[in-house]
mmCIF file with all atom_site columns, C-alpha atoms in Angstrom:
data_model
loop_
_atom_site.group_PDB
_atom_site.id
_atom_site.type_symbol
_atom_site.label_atom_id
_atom_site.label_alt_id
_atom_site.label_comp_id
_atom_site.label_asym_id
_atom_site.label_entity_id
_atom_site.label_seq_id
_atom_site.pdbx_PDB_ins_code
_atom_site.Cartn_x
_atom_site.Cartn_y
_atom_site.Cartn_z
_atom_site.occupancy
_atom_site.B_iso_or_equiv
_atom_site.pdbx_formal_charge
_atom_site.auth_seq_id
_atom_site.auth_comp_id
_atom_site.auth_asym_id
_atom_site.auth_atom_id
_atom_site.pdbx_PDB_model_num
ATOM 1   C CA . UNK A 1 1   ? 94.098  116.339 99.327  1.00 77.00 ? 39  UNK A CA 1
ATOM 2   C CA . UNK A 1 2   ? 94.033  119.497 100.701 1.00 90.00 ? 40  UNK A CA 1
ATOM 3   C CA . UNK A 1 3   ? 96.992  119.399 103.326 1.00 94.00 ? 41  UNK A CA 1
ATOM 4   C CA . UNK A 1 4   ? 95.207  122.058 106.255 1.00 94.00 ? 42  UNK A CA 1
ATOM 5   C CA . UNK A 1 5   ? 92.411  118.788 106.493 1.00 94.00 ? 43  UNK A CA 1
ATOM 6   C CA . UNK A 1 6   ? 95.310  116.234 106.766 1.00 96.00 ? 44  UNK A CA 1
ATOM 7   C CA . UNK A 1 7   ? 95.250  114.194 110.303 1.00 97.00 ? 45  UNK A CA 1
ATOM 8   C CA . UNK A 1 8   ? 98.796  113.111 110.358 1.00 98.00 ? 46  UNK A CA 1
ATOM 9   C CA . UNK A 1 9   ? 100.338 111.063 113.169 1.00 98.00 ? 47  UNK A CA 1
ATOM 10  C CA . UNK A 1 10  ? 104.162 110.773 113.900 1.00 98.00 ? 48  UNK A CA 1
ATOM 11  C CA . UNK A 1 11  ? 105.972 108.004 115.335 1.00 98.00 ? 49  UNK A CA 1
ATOM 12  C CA . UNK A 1 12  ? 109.157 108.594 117.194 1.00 97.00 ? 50  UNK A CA 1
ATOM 13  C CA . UNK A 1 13  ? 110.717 108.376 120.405 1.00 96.00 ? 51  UNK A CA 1
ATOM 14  C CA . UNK A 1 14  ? 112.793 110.977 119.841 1.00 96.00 ? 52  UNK A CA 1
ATOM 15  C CA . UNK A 1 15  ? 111.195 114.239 121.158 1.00 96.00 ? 53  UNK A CA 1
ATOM 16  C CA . UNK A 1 16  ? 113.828 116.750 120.003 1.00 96.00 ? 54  UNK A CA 1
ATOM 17  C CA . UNK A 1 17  ? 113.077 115.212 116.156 1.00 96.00 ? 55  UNK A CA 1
ATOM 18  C CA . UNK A 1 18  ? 109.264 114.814 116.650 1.00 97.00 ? 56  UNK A CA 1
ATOM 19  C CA . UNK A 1 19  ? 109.465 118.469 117.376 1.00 97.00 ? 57  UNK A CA 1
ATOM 20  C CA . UNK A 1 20  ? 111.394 119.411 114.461 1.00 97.00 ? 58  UNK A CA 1
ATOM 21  C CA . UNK A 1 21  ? 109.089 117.461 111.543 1.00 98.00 ? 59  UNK A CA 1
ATOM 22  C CA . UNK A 1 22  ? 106.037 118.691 113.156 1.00 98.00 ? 60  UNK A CA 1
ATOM 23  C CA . UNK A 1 23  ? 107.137 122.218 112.597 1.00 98.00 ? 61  UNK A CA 1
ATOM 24  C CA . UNK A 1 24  ? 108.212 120.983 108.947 1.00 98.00 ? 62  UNK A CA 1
ATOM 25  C CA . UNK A 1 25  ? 104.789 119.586 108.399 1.00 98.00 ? 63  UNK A CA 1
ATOM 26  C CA . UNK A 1 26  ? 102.938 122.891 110.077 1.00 98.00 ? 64  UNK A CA 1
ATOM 27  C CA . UNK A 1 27  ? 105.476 124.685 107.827 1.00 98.00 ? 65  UNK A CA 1
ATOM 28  C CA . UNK A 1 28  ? 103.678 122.696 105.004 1.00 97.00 ? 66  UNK A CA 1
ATOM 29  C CA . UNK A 1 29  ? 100.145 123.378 105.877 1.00 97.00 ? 67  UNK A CA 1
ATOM 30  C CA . UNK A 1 30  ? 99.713  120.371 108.536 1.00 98.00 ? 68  UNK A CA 1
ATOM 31  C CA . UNK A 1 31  ? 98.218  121.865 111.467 1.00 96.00 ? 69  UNK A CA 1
ATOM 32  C CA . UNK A 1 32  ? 96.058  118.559 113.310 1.00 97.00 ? 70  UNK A CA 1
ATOM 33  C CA . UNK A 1 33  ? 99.214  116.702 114.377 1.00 98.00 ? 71  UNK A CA 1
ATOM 34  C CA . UNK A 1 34  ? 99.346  114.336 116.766 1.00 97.00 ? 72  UNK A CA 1
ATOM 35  C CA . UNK A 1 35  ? 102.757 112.114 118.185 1.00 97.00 ? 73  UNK A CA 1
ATOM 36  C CA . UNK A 1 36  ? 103.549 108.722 119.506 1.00 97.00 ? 74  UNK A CA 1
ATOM 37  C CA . UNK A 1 37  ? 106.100 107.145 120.750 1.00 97.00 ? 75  UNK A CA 1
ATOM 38  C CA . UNK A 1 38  ? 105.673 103.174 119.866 1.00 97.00 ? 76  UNK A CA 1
ATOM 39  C CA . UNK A 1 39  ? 104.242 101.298 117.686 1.00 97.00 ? 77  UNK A CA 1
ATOM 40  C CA . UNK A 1 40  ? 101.247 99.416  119.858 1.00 97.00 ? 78  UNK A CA 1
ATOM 41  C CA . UNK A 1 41  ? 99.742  103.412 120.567 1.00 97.00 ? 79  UNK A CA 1
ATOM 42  C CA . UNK A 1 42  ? 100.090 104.390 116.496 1.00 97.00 ? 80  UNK A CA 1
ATOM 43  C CA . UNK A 1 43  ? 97.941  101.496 115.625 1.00 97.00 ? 81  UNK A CA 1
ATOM 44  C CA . UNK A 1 44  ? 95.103  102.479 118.805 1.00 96.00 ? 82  UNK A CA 1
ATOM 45  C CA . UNK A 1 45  ? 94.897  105.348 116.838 1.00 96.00 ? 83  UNK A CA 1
ATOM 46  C CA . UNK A 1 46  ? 94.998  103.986 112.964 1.00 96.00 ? 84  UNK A CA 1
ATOM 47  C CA . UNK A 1 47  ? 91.890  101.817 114.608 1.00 95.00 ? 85  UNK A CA 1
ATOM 48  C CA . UNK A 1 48  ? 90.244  103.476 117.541 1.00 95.00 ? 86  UNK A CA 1
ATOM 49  C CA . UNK A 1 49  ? 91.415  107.105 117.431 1.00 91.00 ? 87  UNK A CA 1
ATOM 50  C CA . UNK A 1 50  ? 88.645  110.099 117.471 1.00 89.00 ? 88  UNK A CA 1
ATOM 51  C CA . UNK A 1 51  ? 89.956  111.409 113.573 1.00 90.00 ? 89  UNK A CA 1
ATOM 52  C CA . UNK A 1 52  ? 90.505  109.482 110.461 1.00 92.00 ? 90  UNK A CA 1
ATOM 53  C CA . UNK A 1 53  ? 94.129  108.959 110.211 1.00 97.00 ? 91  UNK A CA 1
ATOM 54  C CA . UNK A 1 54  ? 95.261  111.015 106.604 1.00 97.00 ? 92  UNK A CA 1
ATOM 55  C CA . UNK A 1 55  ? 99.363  110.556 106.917 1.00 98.00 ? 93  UNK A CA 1
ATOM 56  C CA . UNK A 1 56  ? 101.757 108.531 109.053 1.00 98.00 ? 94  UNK A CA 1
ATOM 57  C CA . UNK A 1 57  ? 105.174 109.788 109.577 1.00 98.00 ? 95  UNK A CA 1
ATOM 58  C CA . UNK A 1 58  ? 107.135 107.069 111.087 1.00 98.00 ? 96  UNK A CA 1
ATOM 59  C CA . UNK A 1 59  ? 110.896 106.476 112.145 1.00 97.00 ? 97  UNK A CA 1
ATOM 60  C CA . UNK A 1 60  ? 112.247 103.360 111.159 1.00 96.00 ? 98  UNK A CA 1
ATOM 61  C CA . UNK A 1 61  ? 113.422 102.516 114.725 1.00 96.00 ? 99  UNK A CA 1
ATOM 62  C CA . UNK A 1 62  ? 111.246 103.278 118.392 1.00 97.00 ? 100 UNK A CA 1
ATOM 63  C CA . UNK A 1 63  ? 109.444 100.525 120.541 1.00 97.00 ? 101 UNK A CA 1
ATOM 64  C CA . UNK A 1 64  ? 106.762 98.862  119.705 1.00 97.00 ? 102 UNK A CA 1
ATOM 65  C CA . UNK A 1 65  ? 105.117 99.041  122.895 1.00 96.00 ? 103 UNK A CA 1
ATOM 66  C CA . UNK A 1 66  ? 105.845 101.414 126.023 1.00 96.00 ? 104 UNK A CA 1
ATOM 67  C CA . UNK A 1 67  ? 109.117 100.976 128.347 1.00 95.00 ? 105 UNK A CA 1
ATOM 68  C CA . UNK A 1 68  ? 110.342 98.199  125.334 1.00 96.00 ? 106 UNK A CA 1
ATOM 69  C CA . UNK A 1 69  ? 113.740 99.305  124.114 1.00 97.00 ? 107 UNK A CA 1
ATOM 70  C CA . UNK A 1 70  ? 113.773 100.591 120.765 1.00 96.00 ? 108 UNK A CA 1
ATOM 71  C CA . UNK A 1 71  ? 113.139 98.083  117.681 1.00 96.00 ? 109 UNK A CA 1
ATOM 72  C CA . UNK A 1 72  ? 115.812 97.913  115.089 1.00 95.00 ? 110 UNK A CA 1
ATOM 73  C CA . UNK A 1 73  ? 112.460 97.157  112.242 1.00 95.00 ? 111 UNK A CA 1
ATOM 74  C CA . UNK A 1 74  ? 109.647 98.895  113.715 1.00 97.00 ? 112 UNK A CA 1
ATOM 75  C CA . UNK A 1 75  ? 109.091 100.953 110.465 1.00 96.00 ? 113 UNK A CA 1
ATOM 76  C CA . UNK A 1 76  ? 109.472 98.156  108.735 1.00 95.00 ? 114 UNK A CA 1
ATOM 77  C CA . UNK A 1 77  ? 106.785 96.030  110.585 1.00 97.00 ? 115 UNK A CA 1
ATOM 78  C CA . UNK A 1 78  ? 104.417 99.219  110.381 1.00 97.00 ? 116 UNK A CA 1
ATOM 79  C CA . UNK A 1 79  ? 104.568 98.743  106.316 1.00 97.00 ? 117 UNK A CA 1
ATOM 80  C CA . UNK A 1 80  ? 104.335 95.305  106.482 1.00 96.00 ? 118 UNK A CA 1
ATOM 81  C CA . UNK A 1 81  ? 101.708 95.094  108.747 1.00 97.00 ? 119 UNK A CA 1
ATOM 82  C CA . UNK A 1 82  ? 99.705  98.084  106.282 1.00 97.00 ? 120 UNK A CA 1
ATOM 83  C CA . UNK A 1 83  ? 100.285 96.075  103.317 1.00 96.00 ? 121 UNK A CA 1
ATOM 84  C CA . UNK A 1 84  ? 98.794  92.772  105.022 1.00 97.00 ? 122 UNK A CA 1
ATOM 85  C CA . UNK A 1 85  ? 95.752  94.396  106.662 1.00 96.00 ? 123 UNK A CA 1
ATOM 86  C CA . UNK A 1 86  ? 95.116  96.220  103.205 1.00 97.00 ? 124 UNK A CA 1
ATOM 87  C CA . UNK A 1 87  ? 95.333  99.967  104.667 1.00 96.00 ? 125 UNK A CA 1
ATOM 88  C CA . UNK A 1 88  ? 95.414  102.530 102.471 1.00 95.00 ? 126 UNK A CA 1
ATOM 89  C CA . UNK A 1 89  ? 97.099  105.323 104.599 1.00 97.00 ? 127 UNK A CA 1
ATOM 90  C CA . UNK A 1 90  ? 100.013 107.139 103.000 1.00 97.00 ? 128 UNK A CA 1
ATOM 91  C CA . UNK A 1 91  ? 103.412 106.719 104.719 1.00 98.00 ? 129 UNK A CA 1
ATOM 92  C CA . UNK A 1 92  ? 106.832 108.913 105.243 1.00 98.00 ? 130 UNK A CA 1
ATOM 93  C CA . UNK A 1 93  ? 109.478 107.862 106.396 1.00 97.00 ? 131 UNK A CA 1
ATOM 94  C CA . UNK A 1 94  ? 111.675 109.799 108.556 1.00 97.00 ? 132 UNK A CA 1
ATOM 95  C CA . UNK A 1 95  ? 115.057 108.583 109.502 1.00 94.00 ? 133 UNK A CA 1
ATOM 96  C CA . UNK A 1 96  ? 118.634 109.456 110.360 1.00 90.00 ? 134 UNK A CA 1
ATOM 97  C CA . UNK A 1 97  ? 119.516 106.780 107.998 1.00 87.00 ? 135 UNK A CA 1
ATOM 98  C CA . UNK A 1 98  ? 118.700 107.379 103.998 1.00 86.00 ? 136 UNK A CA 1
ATOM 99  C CA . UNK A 1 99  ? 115.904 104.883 103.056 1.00 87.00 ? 137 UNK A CA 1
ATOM 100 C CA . UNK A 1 100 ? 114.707 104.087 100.158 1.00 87.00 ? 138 UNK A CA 1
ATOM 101 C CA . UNK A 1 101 ? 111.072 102.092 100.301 1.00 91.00 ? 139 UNK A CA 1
ATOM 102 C CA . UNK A 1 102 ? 108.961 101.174 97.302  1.00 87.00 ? 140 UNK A CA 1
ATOM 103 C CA . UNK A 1 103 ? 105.303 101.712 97.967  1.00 88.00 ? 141 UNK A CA 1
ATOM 104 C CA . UNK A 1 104 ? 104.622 104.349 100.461 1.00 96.00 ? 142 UNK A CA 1
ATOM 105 C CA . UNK A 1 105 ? 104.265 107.844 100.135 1.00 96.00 ? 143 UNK A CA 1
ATOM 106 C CA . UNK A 1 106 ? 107.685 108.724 100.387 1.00 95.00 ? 144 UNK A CA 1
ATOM 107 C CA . UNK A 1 107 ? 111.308 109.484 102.721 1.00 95.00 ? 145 UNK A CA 1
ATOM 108 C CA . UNK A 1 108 ? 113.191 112.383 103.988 1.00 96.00 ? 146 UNK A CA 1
ATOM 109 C CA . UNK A 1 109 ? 116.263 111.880 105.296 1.00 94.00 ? 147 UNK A CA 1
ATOM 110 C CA . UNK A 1 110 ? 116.532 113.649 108.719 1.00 95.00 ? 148 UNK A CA 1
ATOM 111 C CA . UNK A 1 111 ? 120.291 115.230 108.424 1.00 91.00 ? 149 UNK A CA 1
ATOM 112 C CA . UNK A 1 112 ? 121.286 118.706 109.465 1.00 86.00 ? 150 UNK A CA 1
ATOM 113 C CA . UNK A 1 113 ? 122.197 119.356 106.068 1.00 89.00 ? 151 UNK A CA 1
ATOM 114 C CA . UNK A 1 114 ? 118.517 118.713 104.868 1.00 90.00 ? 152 UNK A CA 1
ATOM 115 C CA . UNK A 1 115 ? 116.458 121.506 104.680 1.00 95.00 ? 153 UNK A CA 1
ATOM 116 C CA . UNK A 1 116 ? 113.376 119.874 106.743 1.00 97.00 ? 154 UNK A CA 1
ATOM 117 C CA . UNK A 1 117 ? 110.646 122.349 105.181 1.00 97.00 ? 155 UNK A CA 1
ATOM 118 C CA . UNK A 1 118 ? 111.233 121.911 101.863 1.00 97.00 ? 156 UNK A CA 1
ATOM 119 C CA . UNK A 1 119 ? 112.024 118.004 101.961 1.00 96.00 ? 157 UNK A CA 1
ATOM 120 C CA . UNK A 1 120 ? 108.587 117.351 103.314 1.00 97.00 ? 158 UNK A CA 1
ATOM 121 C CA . UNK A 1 121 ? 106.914 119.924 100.626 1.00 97.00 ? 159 UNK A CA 1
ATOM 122 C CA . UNK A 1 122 ? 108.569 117.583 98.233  1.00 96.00 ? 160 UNK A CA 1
ATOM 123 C CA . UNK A 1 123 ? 106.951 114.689 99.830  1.00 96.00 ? 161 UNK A CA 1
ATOM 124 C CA . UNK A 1 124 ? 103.981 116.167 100.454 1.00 97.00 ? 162 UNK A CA 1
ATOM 125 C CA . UNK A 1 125 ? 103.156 117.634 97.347  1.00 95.00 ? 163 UNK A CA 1
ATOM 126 C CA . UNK A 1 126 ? 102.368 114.024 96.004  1.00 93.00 ? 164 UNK A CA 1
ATOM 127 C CA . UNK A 1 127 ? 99.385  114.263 97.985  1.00 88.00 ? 165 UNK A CA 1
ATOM 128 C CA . UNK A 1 128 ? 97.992  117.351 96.243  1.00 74.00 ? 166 UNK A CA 1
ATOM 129 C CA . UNK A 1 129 ? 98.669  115.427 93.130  1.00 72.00 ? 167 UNK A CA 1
ATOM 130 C CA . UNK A 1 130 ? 95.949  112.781 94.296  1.00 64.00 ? 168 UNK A CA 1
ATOM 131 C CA . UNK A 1 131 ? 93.238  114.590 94.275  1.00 56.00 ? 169 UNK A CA 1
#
């Protein structure tokens, strides 16, 4: 897949690390970006939203719905909830905490010692591979 026609969403409540993977996925080629900050808005636009959904890059903790306190599994519930409903959208994860996850796309571990960029290119690049 050609990663300049990728619609990718990200999910976090944290604004200062939204900002910093969407300039790691605009780095990367990703230019039609958009953010949320819970769960119940990323799946409006999985089902409702004006572009085809391409790539989800999701914390593993934020709310599921607005003014909720932050959910120690809402990554976790996103997967589930994928695998159960049978959609085929390829995931990242992107965490302060290392995860490892069978079955999706990938993870980069958000750490100041991780080089953002070239973590995602890593990711990333197993797209291009799918084509």
């Amino acid at each position: 897949m050609e990663l300049s026609k990728i619609h990718a969403v990200i999910a976090d409540d944290d604004v200062f690390k939204e900002t910093n993977i969407r300039k790691a996925l605009e780095f990367n080629g990703i230019r039609n970006i958009i953010s949320v900050r819970n769960q119940k808005k990323l799946w409006e636009q999985i089902y409702h939203g004006e572009d085809k959904i391409d790539l989800i890059v999701t914390d593993m903790q934020y709310p599921l719905e607005a003014g909720e306190a932050v959910h120690k599994e809402a990554g976790f519930k996103l997967i589930e909830r994928m695998e159960k409903e049978k959609i085929r959208i390829p995931v990242i994860v992107c965490s302060s905490l290392n995860y490892r996850i069978p079955d999706i796309l990938g993870s980069v571990w958000y750490n100041e010692r991780n080089d953002l960029n070239a973590k995602f290119k890593e990711v990333l690049g197993k797209l291009e591979k799918d084509d």
